[in-house]
Structures are given as C-alpha cells and as structure tokens.
Coordinates of C-alpha atoms in Angstrom, one line a residue:
M1 CA 26.8 -16.1 -20.8
S2 CA 24.7 -14.2 -18.2
R3 CA 21.8 -16.5 -18.8
A4 CA 23.8 -19.6 -18.1
K5 CA 25.1 -18.0 -15.0
G6 CA 21.5 -17.1 -14.0
K7 CA 20.3 -20.7 -14.4
N8 CA 23.1 -22.0 -12.2
K9 CA 22.2 -19.3 -9.7
A10 CA 18.5 -20.3 -9.8
N11 CA 19.4 -23.9 -9.1
S12 CA 21.6 -22.9 -6.2
E13 CA 18.8 -20.8 -4.8
T14 CA 16.5 -23.8 -4.6
S15 CA 18.8 -25.5 -2.2
E16 CA 19.4 -22.2 -0.4
S17 CA 15.6 -22.0 0.2
S18 CA 15.6 -25.3 1.9
S19 CA 18.6 -24.5 4.1
S20 CA 17.3 -21.0 4.9
D21 CA 14.0 -22.4 6.0
G22 CA 15.6 -25.2 8.0
G23 CA 17.8 -22.7 9.9
M24 CA 14.7 -21.4 11.7
G25 CA 13.8 -24.7 13.2
T26 CA 14.4 -23.5 16.8
L27 CA 11.7 -20.9 16.3
Q28 CA 8.9 -23.2 15.2
T29 CA 5.8 -23.9 17.3
T30 CA 4.1 -27.3 17.4
A31 CA 1.8 -28.4 14.7
V32 CA -1.2 -28.3 17.0
D33 CA -0.5 -24.6 17.8
L34 CA -0.3 -23.6 14.2
E35 CA -3.3 -25.6 13.0
Q36 CA -5.4 -23.9 15.7
S37 CA -4.1 -20.5 14.6
F38 CA -5.9 -20.8 11.2
S39 CA -9.1 -22.6 12.1
P40 CA -11.3 -20.5 14.5
I41 CA -12.2 -17.6 12.2
Q42 CA -14.2 -18.3 9.1
D43 CA -14.8 -15.6 6.5
P44 CA -18.4 -14.8 6.0
P45 CA -20.1 -15.9 2.8
Q46 CA -19.8 -13.9 -0.3
T47 CA -16.4 -12.4 0.5
P48 CA -13.5 -12.5 -1.9
Y49 CA -11.8 -15.2 0.3
M50 CA -14.6 -17.6 -0.7
V51 CA -14.1 -17.1 -4.4
I52 CA -10.5 -18.0 -5.2
P53 CA -8.7 -19.7 -8.0
A54 CA -7.9 -23.4 -7.7
P55 CA -4.7 -23.9 -5.5
L56 CA -1.5 -25.3 -6.8
E57 CA -1.7 -28.9 -8.0
P58 CA -1.3 -31.4 -5.2
S59 CA 2.0 -32.6 -6.7
A60 CA 3.4 -29.1 -6.7
I61 CA 2.4 -28.6 -3.1
S62 CA 3.9 -31.9 -2.1
S63 CA 7.2 -31.0 -3.6
V64 CA 7.2 -27.8 -1.5
Q65 CA 6.0 -29.6 1.6
S66 CA 8.9 -32.0 1.6
Q67 CA 11.4 -29.1 2.0
L68 CA 9.5 -27.1 4.7
H69 CA 8.7 -27.3 8.3
Y70 CA 5.0 -27.9 9.0
Q71 CA 4.5 -24.3 10.1
N72 CA 5.9 -22.7 7.0
F73 CA 4.1 -25.1 4.8
T74 CA 0.8 -24.2 6.4
L75 CA 1.6 -20.5 5.9
F76 CA 2.5 -21.2 2.3
K77 CA -0.8 -23.1 1.7
Y78 CA -2.7 -20.2 3.4
F79 CA -1.1 -17.8 1.0
V80 CA -2.2 -19.8 -2.0
S81 CA -5.8 -20.2 -0.8
S82 CA -6.5 -16.9 0.9
T83 CA -3.8 -14.2 1.2
S84 CA -2.9 -14.2 -2.4
I85 CA -6.3 -12.9 -3.5
T86 CA -6.1 -10.0 -1.1
L87 CA -3.0 -8.6 -2.8
A88 CA -4.8 -8.2 -6.2
V89 CA -6.0 -4.7 -7.1
S90 CA -8.1 -6.0 -10.0
N91 CA -11.0 -8.4 -10.1
H92 CA -9.7 -10.0 -13.3
E93 CA -9.0 -13.8 -13.3
D94 CA -5.6 -13.3 -14.8
T95 CA -4.5 -11.1 -11.9
K96 CA -5.9 -13.6 -9.3
H97 CA -4.0 -16.4 -11.2
L98 CA -0.8 -14.4 -11.0
W99 CA -0.9 -14.0 -7.2
S100 CA -2.2 -17.5 -6.4
Q101 CA -0.4 -19.6 -8.9
V102 CA 2.6 -17.8 -10.6
V103 CA 4.0 -16.2 -7.5
P104 CA 4.0 -19.3 -5.3
T105 CA 5.6 -21.3 -8.1
L106 CA 8.4 -18.7 -8.6
S107 CA 9.1 -18.8 -4.8
Q108 CA 10.1 -22.4 -5.0
A109 CA 13.4 -21.4 -6.6
H110 CA 13.9 -18.0 -4.9
P111 CA 14.2 -17.8 -1.1
F112 CA 13.7 -14.0 -1.0
L113 CA 10.3 -14.3 -2.6
F114 CA 9.5 -17.3 -0.4
H115 CA 10.1 -15.4 2.8
S116 CA 8.3 -12.4 1.5
I117 CA 5.3 -14.7 1.0
L118 CA 5.6 -16.0 4.6
A119 CA 5.9 -12.5 6.0
V120 CA 2.9 -11.1 4.2
T121 CA 0.8 -14.2 5.0
T122 CA 1.7 -14.0 8.7
A123 CA 0.9 -10.3 8.8
H124 CA -2.5 -11.1 7.2
V125 CA -3.4 -13.8 9.7
A126 CA -2.1 -11.7 12.6
K127 CA -4.4 -8.8 11.6
R128 CA -7.4 -11.2 11.7
F129 CA -6.5 -12.3 15.2
K130 CA -5.9 -8.9 16.6
G131 CA -8.0 -8.5 19.7
V132 CA -9.4 -12.0 19.4
D133 CA -6.7 -14.3 20.8
S134 CA -3.7 -12.5 22.4
A135 CA -1.5 -15.6 22.6
K136 CA -1.8 -16.4 18.9
E137 CA -1.5 -12.7 18.1
R138 CA 1.8 -12.5 19.9
L139 CA 3.1 -15.6 18.2
L140 CA 2.1 -14.3 14.8
E141 CA 3.6 -10.9 15.4
H142 CA 6.8 -12.6 16.4
L143 CA 6.8 -14.8 13.3
K144 CA 6.1 -12.1 10.8
G145 CA 9.0 -10.1 12.1
I146 CA 11.3 -13.1 11.7
H147 CA 10.2 -13.7 8.1
F148 CA 10.3 -10.1 7.1
A149 CA 13.8 -9.7 8.5
E150 CA 14.9 -12.8 6.6
A151 CA 13.3 -11.4 3.4
L152 CA 15.2 -8.1 3.7
K153 CA 18.5 -9.9 4.3
L154 CA 18.0 -12.0 1.2
L155 CA 16.9 -9.0 -0.8
A156 CA 20.1 -7.1 0.1
L157 CA 22.2 -10.2 -0.8
Q158 CA 20.3 -10.5 -4.1
L159 CA 20.9 -6.8 -5.0
E160 CA 24.6 -7.2 -4.1
E161 CA 25.1 -10.2 -6.3
G162 CA 23.1 -8.7 -9.2
V163 CA 19.6 -8.9 -10.6
H164 CA 19.4 -10.5 -14.1
E165 CA 16.9 -12.0 -16.5
I166 CA 16.5 -15.2 -14.3
N167 CA 15.7 -13.6 -10.9
C168 CA 14.3 -10.2 -11.8
H169 CA 10.7 -11.5 -11.8
S170 CA 10.9 -12.9 -8.3
T171 CA 12.9 -9.9 -7.0
F172 CA 10.3 -7.5 -8.4
V173 CA 7.2 -9.2 -7.0
G174 CA 8.9 -10.0 -3.7
N175 CA 9.8 -6.3 -3.3
C176 CA 6.2 -5.4 -4.0
M177 CA 5.1 -7.7 -1.2
C178 CA 7.6 -6.1 1.1
V179 CA 6.0 -2.7 0.4
M180 CA 2.6 -4.2 1.1
Y181 CA 3.9 -5.6 4.4
L182 CA 5.2 -2.2 5.4
L183 CA 2.0 -0.6 4.4
S184 CA 0.0 -3.0 6.6
Q185 CA 1.8 -2.2 9.8
R186 CA -0.3 -0.4 12.5
P187 CA 1.1 0.7 15.9
E188 CA -0.7 0.0 19.1
A189 CA -3.3 2.6 19.8
S190 CA -1.8 3.3 23.3
S191 CA 1.6 4.2 21.9
R192 CA 2.6 7.6 20.7
R193 CA 2.6 7.7 17.0
T194 CA 4.9 9.2 14.4
L195 CA 4.5 9.3 10.7
D196 CA 5.7 6.1 9.2
I197 CA 6.9 6.4 5.6
S198 CA 9.1 3.3 5.7
W199 CA 7.1 1.8 2.8
A200 CA 7.8 4.7 0.5
L201 CA 11.5 5.0 1.4
H202 CA 11.9 1.3 0.8
L203 CA 10.1 1.6 -2.5
R204 CA 12.3 4.5 -3.6
R205 CA 15.6 2.9 -2.5
T206 CA 15.0 -0.5 -4.1
C207 CA 13.6 0.8 -7.4
L208 CA 16.8 2.9 -7.8
A209 CA 18.7 -0.3 -7.2
L210 CA 16.8 -2.2 -9.9
P211 CA 17.6 -0.2 -13.1
G212 CA 16.9 -1.7 -16.4
I213 CA 14.8 -4.6 -15.3
L214 CA 11.3 -3.2 -16.1
P215 CA 11.4 -4.3 -19.8
L216 CA 12.3 -7.8 -18.7
V217 CA 9.6 -7.9 -16.0
R218 CA 7.0 -6.4 -18.3
E219 CA 7.5 -9.3 -20.8
G220 CA 7.8 -12.0 -18.1
P221 CA 5.3 -14.0 -16.0
I222 CA 4.5 -11.2 -13.6
G223 CA 4.3 -8.4 -16.3
L224 CA 0.6 -7.8 -15.5
L225 CA 1.7 -6.0 -12.3
I226 CA 3.2 -3.1 -14.2
Q227 CA 0.9 -2.9 -17.1
Q228 CA -1.6 0.0 -17.4
H229 CA -5.0 -1.1 -16.3
P230 CA -7.7 0.0 -18.6
P231 CA -10.0 1.9 -18.5
I232 CA -7.4 4.6 -17.9
P233 CA -9.0 7.9 -16.6
P234 CA -8.5 10.5 -19.3
C235 CA -8.3 13.4 -16.8
G236 CA -9.8 15.6 -19.5
R237 CA -12.5 17.2 -17.5
S238 CA -12.3 20.2 -15.2
P239 CA -11.7 19.3 -11.6
S240 CA -14.5 19.6 -9.1
R241 CA -14.9 22.6 -6.9
N242 CA -13.5 20.6 -4.0
I243 CA -10.3 19.8 -5.9
Q244 CA -9.9 23.4 -7.1
S245 CA -10.4 24.8 -3.6
M246 CA -8.1 22.3 -2.0
F247 CA -5.2 22.9 -4.3
Q248 CA -5.6 26.6 -4.5
K249 CA -5.0 26.6 -0.7
L250 CA -2.2 24.1 -0.9
H251 CA -0.3 26.1 -3.5
S252 CA -0.3 29.0 -1.0
L253 CA 2.3 26.9 0.9
C254 CA 4.7 27.6 -2.0
I255 CA 3.7 31.2 -2.6
D256 CA 3.4 32.6 0.9
F257 CA 6.6 31.6 2.6
D258 CA 5.3 32.9 6.0
I259 CA 2.0 31.2 6.0
L260 CA 3.1 28.6 8.5
G261 CA 5.0 31.1 10.7
P262 CA 8.5 32.4 10.8
D263 CA 10.1 29.1 12.0
A264 CA 8.8 27.2 9.0
S265 CA 9.6 29.9 6.4
E266 CA 13.4 29.7 6.4
E267 CA 13.5 26.6 4.3
M268 CA 11.8 28.4 1.5
N269 CA 14.8 30.6 1.0
D270 CA 16.5 27.6 -0.6
V271 CA 15.3 27.7 -4.2
K272 CA 15.8 24.0 -4.6
V273 CA 13.6 23.2 -1.6
A274 CA 10.9 25.6 -2.7
S275 CA 11.0 24.1 -6.2
A276 CA 10.7 20.6 -4.8
Y277 CA 7.5 21.5 -2.9
Y278 CA 6.0 23.1 -6.0
T279 CA 6.8 20.0 -8.1
T280 CA 5.4 17.7 -5.5
L281 CA 2.1 19.6 -5.4
Y282 CA 2.0 19.4 -9.2
Q283 CA 2.4 15.6 -9.0
L284 CA -0.1 15.4 -6.2
R285 CA -2.7 17.3 -8.2
K286 CA -2.3 14.8 -11.1
L287 CA -2.8 11.9 -8.6
W288 CA -6.0 13.5 -7.2
A289 CA -7.3 14.0 -10.8
T290 CA -7.0 10.3 -11.2
L291 CA -8.6 9.7 -7.9
E292 CA -11.6 11.9 -8.7
E293 CA -12.0 10.4 -12.1
C294 CA -12.2 7.0 -10.4
L295 CA -14.6 8.3 -7.8
V296 CA -17.0 9.5 -10.5
F297 CA -16.9 6.0 -12.0
W298 CA -17.6 4.2 -8.7
V299 CA -20.4 6.6 -7.7
H300 CA -22.3 6.3 -10.9
V301 CA -21.9 2.6 -11.7
D302 CA -24.6 0.7 -9.9
Q303 CA -24.3 -2.7 -11.6
P304 CA -21.9 -5.2 -9.9
S305 CA -21.1 -6.7 -13.3
V306 CA -19.4 -3.4 -14.3
F307 CA -17.2 -3.5 -11.2
A308 CA -16.0 -6.9 -12.2
S309 CA -14.6 -5.6 -15.4
G310 CA -13.4 -2.3 -14.2
R311 CA -9.7 -1.8 -13.5
H312 CA -9.8 1.7 -12.0
P313 CA -8.3 0.5 -8.7
G314 CA -5.3 -0.8 -10.5
T315 CA -4.9 2.5 -12.3
L316 CA -5.1 4.5 -9.1
H317 CA -2.6 2.1 -7.4
M318 CA -0.1 2.6 -10.3
E319 CA -0.5 6.4 -9.9
I320 CA 0.3 6.2 -6.2
I321 CA 3.5 4.3 -6.9
H322 CA 4.3 6.8 -9.7
F323 CA 3.9 9.7 -7.3
V324 CA 6.3 8.1 -4.8
L325 CA 8.9 7.4 -7.4
H326 CA 8.7 10.6 -9.4
S327 CA 8.2 13.3 -6.7
P328 CA 11.5 15.1 -5.8
S329 CA 14.0 13.5 -3.5
L330 CA 14.3 16.8 -1.6
F331 CA 10.6 16.5 -0.6
W332 CA 11.2 13.2 1.0
D333 CA 14.3 14.6 2.7
M334 CA 12.3 17.4 4.2
L335 CA 9.6 14.9 5.2
Q336 CA 12.1 12.8 7.1
K337 CA 13.3 16.1 8.8
K338 CA 9.7 16.6 9.9
S339 CA 9.3 19.9 8.1
P340 CA 5.7 21.2 8.8
R341 CA 5.2 22.1 5.2
A342 CA 6.2 18.6 4.0
L343 CA 4.1 16.9 6.7
I344 CA 1.0 19.0 5.6
I345 CA 1.5 18.1 1.9
Y346 CA 1.9 14.4 2.8
S347 CA -1.4 14.5 4.8
Y348 CA -3.2 15.2 1.5
F349 CA -1.3 12.5 -0.3
T350 CA -2.1 9.8 2.2
L351 CA -5.8 10.5 1.7
V352 CA -5.6 8.7 -1.6
W353 CA -5.2 5.4 0.3
E354 CA -8.8 5.9 1.5
G355 CA -9.8 6.4 -2.1
L356 CA -8.1 3.2 -3.1
D357 CA -9.6 1.4 -0.2
L358 CA -13.1 2.6 -1.2
A359 CA -12.4 1.4 -4.8
L360 CA -11.3 -2.0 -3.7
S361 CA -14.4 -2.4 -1.5
K362 CA -16.6 -1.4 -4.4
L363 CA -14.8 -3.8 -6.7
E364 CA -15.4 -6.7 -4.4
G365 CA -19.1 -5.7 -4.0
R366 CA -18.8 -5.2 -0.3
D367 CA -21.0 -2.8 1.7
D368 CA -18.9 -2.6 4.9
R369 CA -16.6 0.1 3.4
G370 CA -13.7 -2.3 4.0
G371 CA -11.1 -2.7 1.3
K372 CA -7.8 -4.5 1.7
W373 CA -6.3 -5.4 5.0
W374 CA -3.0 -3.8 3.9
T375 CA -4.6 -0.4 3.0
E376 CA -7.5 -0.2 5.4
G377 CA -7.0 2.6 8.0
R378 CA -3.7 3.7 6.6
A379 CA -4.8 7.3 5.9
A380 CA -6.2 7.8 9.4
M381 CA -3.1 6.4 11.0
D382 CA -0.8 8.6 8.9
I383 CA -2.8 11.8 9.8
Q384 CA -2.6 11.0 13.5
G385 CA 1.1 10.4 13.1
I386 CA 1.5 13.8 11.4
L387 CA -0.4 15.5 14.2
D388 CA 1.8 14.0 16.8
D389 CA 4.9 15.0 14.8
L390 CA 3.7 18.6 14.6
D391 CA 3.1 18.6 18.4
L392 CA 6.8 17.8 18.8
M393 CA 8.0 20.3 16.3
A394 CA 6.0 23.3 17.3
K395 CA 7.8 26.0 19.3
S396 CA 4.7 28.0 20.1
A397 CA 1.1 27.4 20.7
E398 CA 0.2 29.7 17.8
D399 CA 2.4 27.8 15.3
L400 CA 0.9 24.5 16.5
R401 CA -2.7 25.7 16.2
N402 CA -1.9 27.0 12.7
W403 CA -0.3 23.7 11.5
R404 CA -3.0 21.5 13.1
D405 CA -5.7 23.5 11.3
W406 CA -4.2 22.4 7.9
V407 CA -4.1 18.7 8.9
T408 CA -7.5 18.8 10.6
A409 CA -8.9 20.0 7.3
A410 CA -7.3 17.0 5.6
S411 CA -8.9 14.8 8.3
N412 CA -12.3 16.4 7.5
V413 CA -11.8 15.5 3.8
L414 CA -11.1 11.9 4.9
G415 CA -14.4 11.9 6.7
L416 CA -16.2 13.0 3.6
M417 CA -14.5 10.3 1.5
K418 CA -15.6 7.7 4.0
R419 CA -19.2 8.8 3.6
E420 CA -18.8 9.1 -0.1
W421 CA -19.7 12.8 0.1
W422 CA -16.6 14.1 -1.6
L423 CA -18.3 14.7 -4.9
V424 CA -20.7 17.5 -4.2
D425 CA -20.8 19.2 -7.6
D426 CA -24.2 18.8 -9.2
M427 CA -22.7 17.3 -12.4
Y428 CA -20.7 14.6 -10.5
A429 CA -22.8 13.9 -7.4
S430 CA -24.8 10.7 -7.4
P431 CA -28.6 10.9 -7.0
G432 CA -29.6 11.5 -3.4
S433 CA -26.1 12.5 -2.3
A434 CA -25.7 15.3 0.2
S435 CA -25.7 18.9 -0.9
T436 CA -22.7 21.2 -0.3
S437 CA -24.6 23.0 2.5
D438 CA -25.5 19.6 4.1
I439 CA -21.8 18.7 4.1
Q440 CA -20.7 22.0 5.5
A441 CA -23.3 21.7 8.3
A442 CA -22.2 18.1 9.1
T443 CA -18.5 18.7 8.8
P444 CA -17.4 22.3 9.7
G445 CA -14.3 23.3 7.8
Y446 CA -14.8 20.5 5.3
L447 CA -12.2 22.1 3.1
L448 CA -9.0 23.9 4.0
V449 CA -9.5 26.7 6.5

C-alpha cells in the first residue's frame, strides 16, 4: 500500500518540479548573461574536470530542458559535466557514475534534489568567479541563496509528509548535497568571523529525522555513498608521538577543571557535561587514528596508479560524518553556547578537513595542494572563527591568552599538515622529510603548549 502511494507521490513530484522551477521566472537573467558566466574560465589540462564520465544521453537532457528555464537548464548541464565529479570522494568510476548520471536522473522526479543540484552547482561556479568578475559573482551569490532556500523548504515539506522507499534515495543524496553546500560557504575576509557549524547541526537534525531509511538507501541506486570504502585503515598500530602528545594534553581539559581558568571551570561541575567532553575526545582520537593511518598511506605511495584504486579519502570522509553523528549532543550544545573548552576541542576536529583535502588532492594527482572546492580552506576558516569567538567570550586578558594558546597550537598543527610534515616519527616519515628538530625550529610550539 505504501509503495503505491509512493509511486503516486513520485509522479506528482514530477509536475511539482516544473511548477516550482517556473515560479522563479521573475528572478532569471538573460540567456546571454548566463552563457557568459560559464565560458571565460577554462580548467587547466589534466585536472579532474577534464576527465569526466559521459553526460546524460541527449534525449534525457532534452526531456529536462523542455521543463526548465534556460538558466536552470544550463546549471543542470554544468552539474552533469563538471560539478558532479567534484563531489566524489573516490576516484572509482562507479562513484563518478553515481554523481554524474544517477543523481541527475533521480532529480527529474524529485524537486528537492533538483534544487539541491542547482544550489551546489551555483556555489561551485560562484567560487570560481570570486575575485574575477564582481558582477557575475554577485549574480551567482544571489542565485545560490535562492536555490538553497528552495531546497530547504522542499526538504522540510518532504520530511513532514514522510520519507518512504520511493523518495528516500533522492532525500538522502539531496541532504548530502545540502551539507556540502553549507561546508563550502566562506565569509568575506573583511567581516568579523564566528565559528560556523551550520553544516554539522543540519546533518545531525536531518539524520535524526530520517530513521530507518539507511537499509533502503544501502540497497538502492545511491547505496555506494554509505558503503565502507576499502581499504579500511585497521588502526592497529601505535599512534605517532604527535598524536600521543596532542591527546595527552587535550585530555587534561577533562581532568584539570581549572586549566582554562575559573570562568571556564564551572561547567565541569555537571557530571553529564564533563562526561560529554570526555566521550567527544574519545571519538576524536578514533577519527585522528583513521586520519594518521591514511596519511601514512598517502606519504609512502609514490605511484599514481595506486591512488586511482585507493579509497582512503572515502573512509576518512565516512569517519568525519560518524564523529558528527555519534558525539554527544551535550558537546554540540556547549559548542553553540561558545564554551571555550568545546571551542578548543572543535579546533582539533576541524583540522581533519585539511587531512581530507590533502587526501583528495593526492587522489587526483594534483601538486597544488588543492583538494575539493567545498573542503578547501575550511579548517583555516574555522580556526579563525574560534579565535574570534574566544575574543568575545574572554573576561580577562589572562584567560584570553590562555585560550588562544590552545587554538594557536592547533593552527600550528594545520601548518604542519599543509607542509606534509605531520609524520615526523622515523618509522612513518617519508624519505627526505623534515626531522622533529627541523619542524620545531620552523614552527615554534608545533604541538600543544
């Protein structure tokens, strides 16, 4: 009975997609404006944008084109040919096919997924025009906000009406794209920053609202997104000296209640809060174990063909999501309250984005240390936001200096990761890598102070 209802719903959604898109007609630019927005910048040779799966069959694109404004059709085509490949965290053809073929096909019957595609694509193009053409940049910034707002409205409606075996696949992958969209957002450098965790809060809220669909998704057309990506790091070896030193110091946040000063110690009198911090650090250590296992793999593999078959970035990406979903709710509550202890712990979590970015750049065989447009620079932005939040929370210069020392140490670790100097143990370091003394000399306070 539910399946029949779902099919009727899917059919109605097809017509809704057309009407939803048509309702934005007053916001469209001319065909000339849009065509120019996609033509001036060409990707350099040998980038992943130049090696993409074949697009949708012409007949499939034609059926979509008949229902869309020229602008949205152009964005849709750009997703198929370029943006889709940037969302994959694996270099495997089946993953590329999922993003460039399966997802666009699903969107034809599901308006939420359709607008998620347009939002992510516009954000991708806007990032490429940032600082290049201010007029087109403003236009694209405006458009991406419109499509994302529409996607969120349709997501809320879909959750209210119910997610079932017909629409669960489009709902899941569309929600993944909403998270990527939120991750990609970067504030203007001139504006005062604050830590943005909207992507994590959105992920936690929506996953709680999607109970019981994972078995259906796993067996469906997008199941590859939630499968474990072999080779899976065994985490069976001892952590490096850096990891041991870092977490020994971080655990003192849960043992020494006064380590951040009297104003930050009161929260630790609540056993539930103290336990939440301890559990979060336990989860974070597991995440860093996966990260370091992956770093060892990337540092020692010097054959591009091995990168093509390695799925370590996918493994690390899954562990990041696992951390967000399984760390205690109280930790996220304290983070929203700008607790210095929570902010400091988060500064060491966000460093993992740099590790993922490095992994993706290695996977794609790039030497510019650039990974994906939606992860690149995320860790640095978060750390600056945390420092600005601490500036606002501190009641004394002494407290501020103490808190900033912790986050500055995290920033130093970020610098080491960018230089691929994090692995300094003799048994893990690559040939010719810097020694511990070299790193200490180059980056004072390279670990926690």
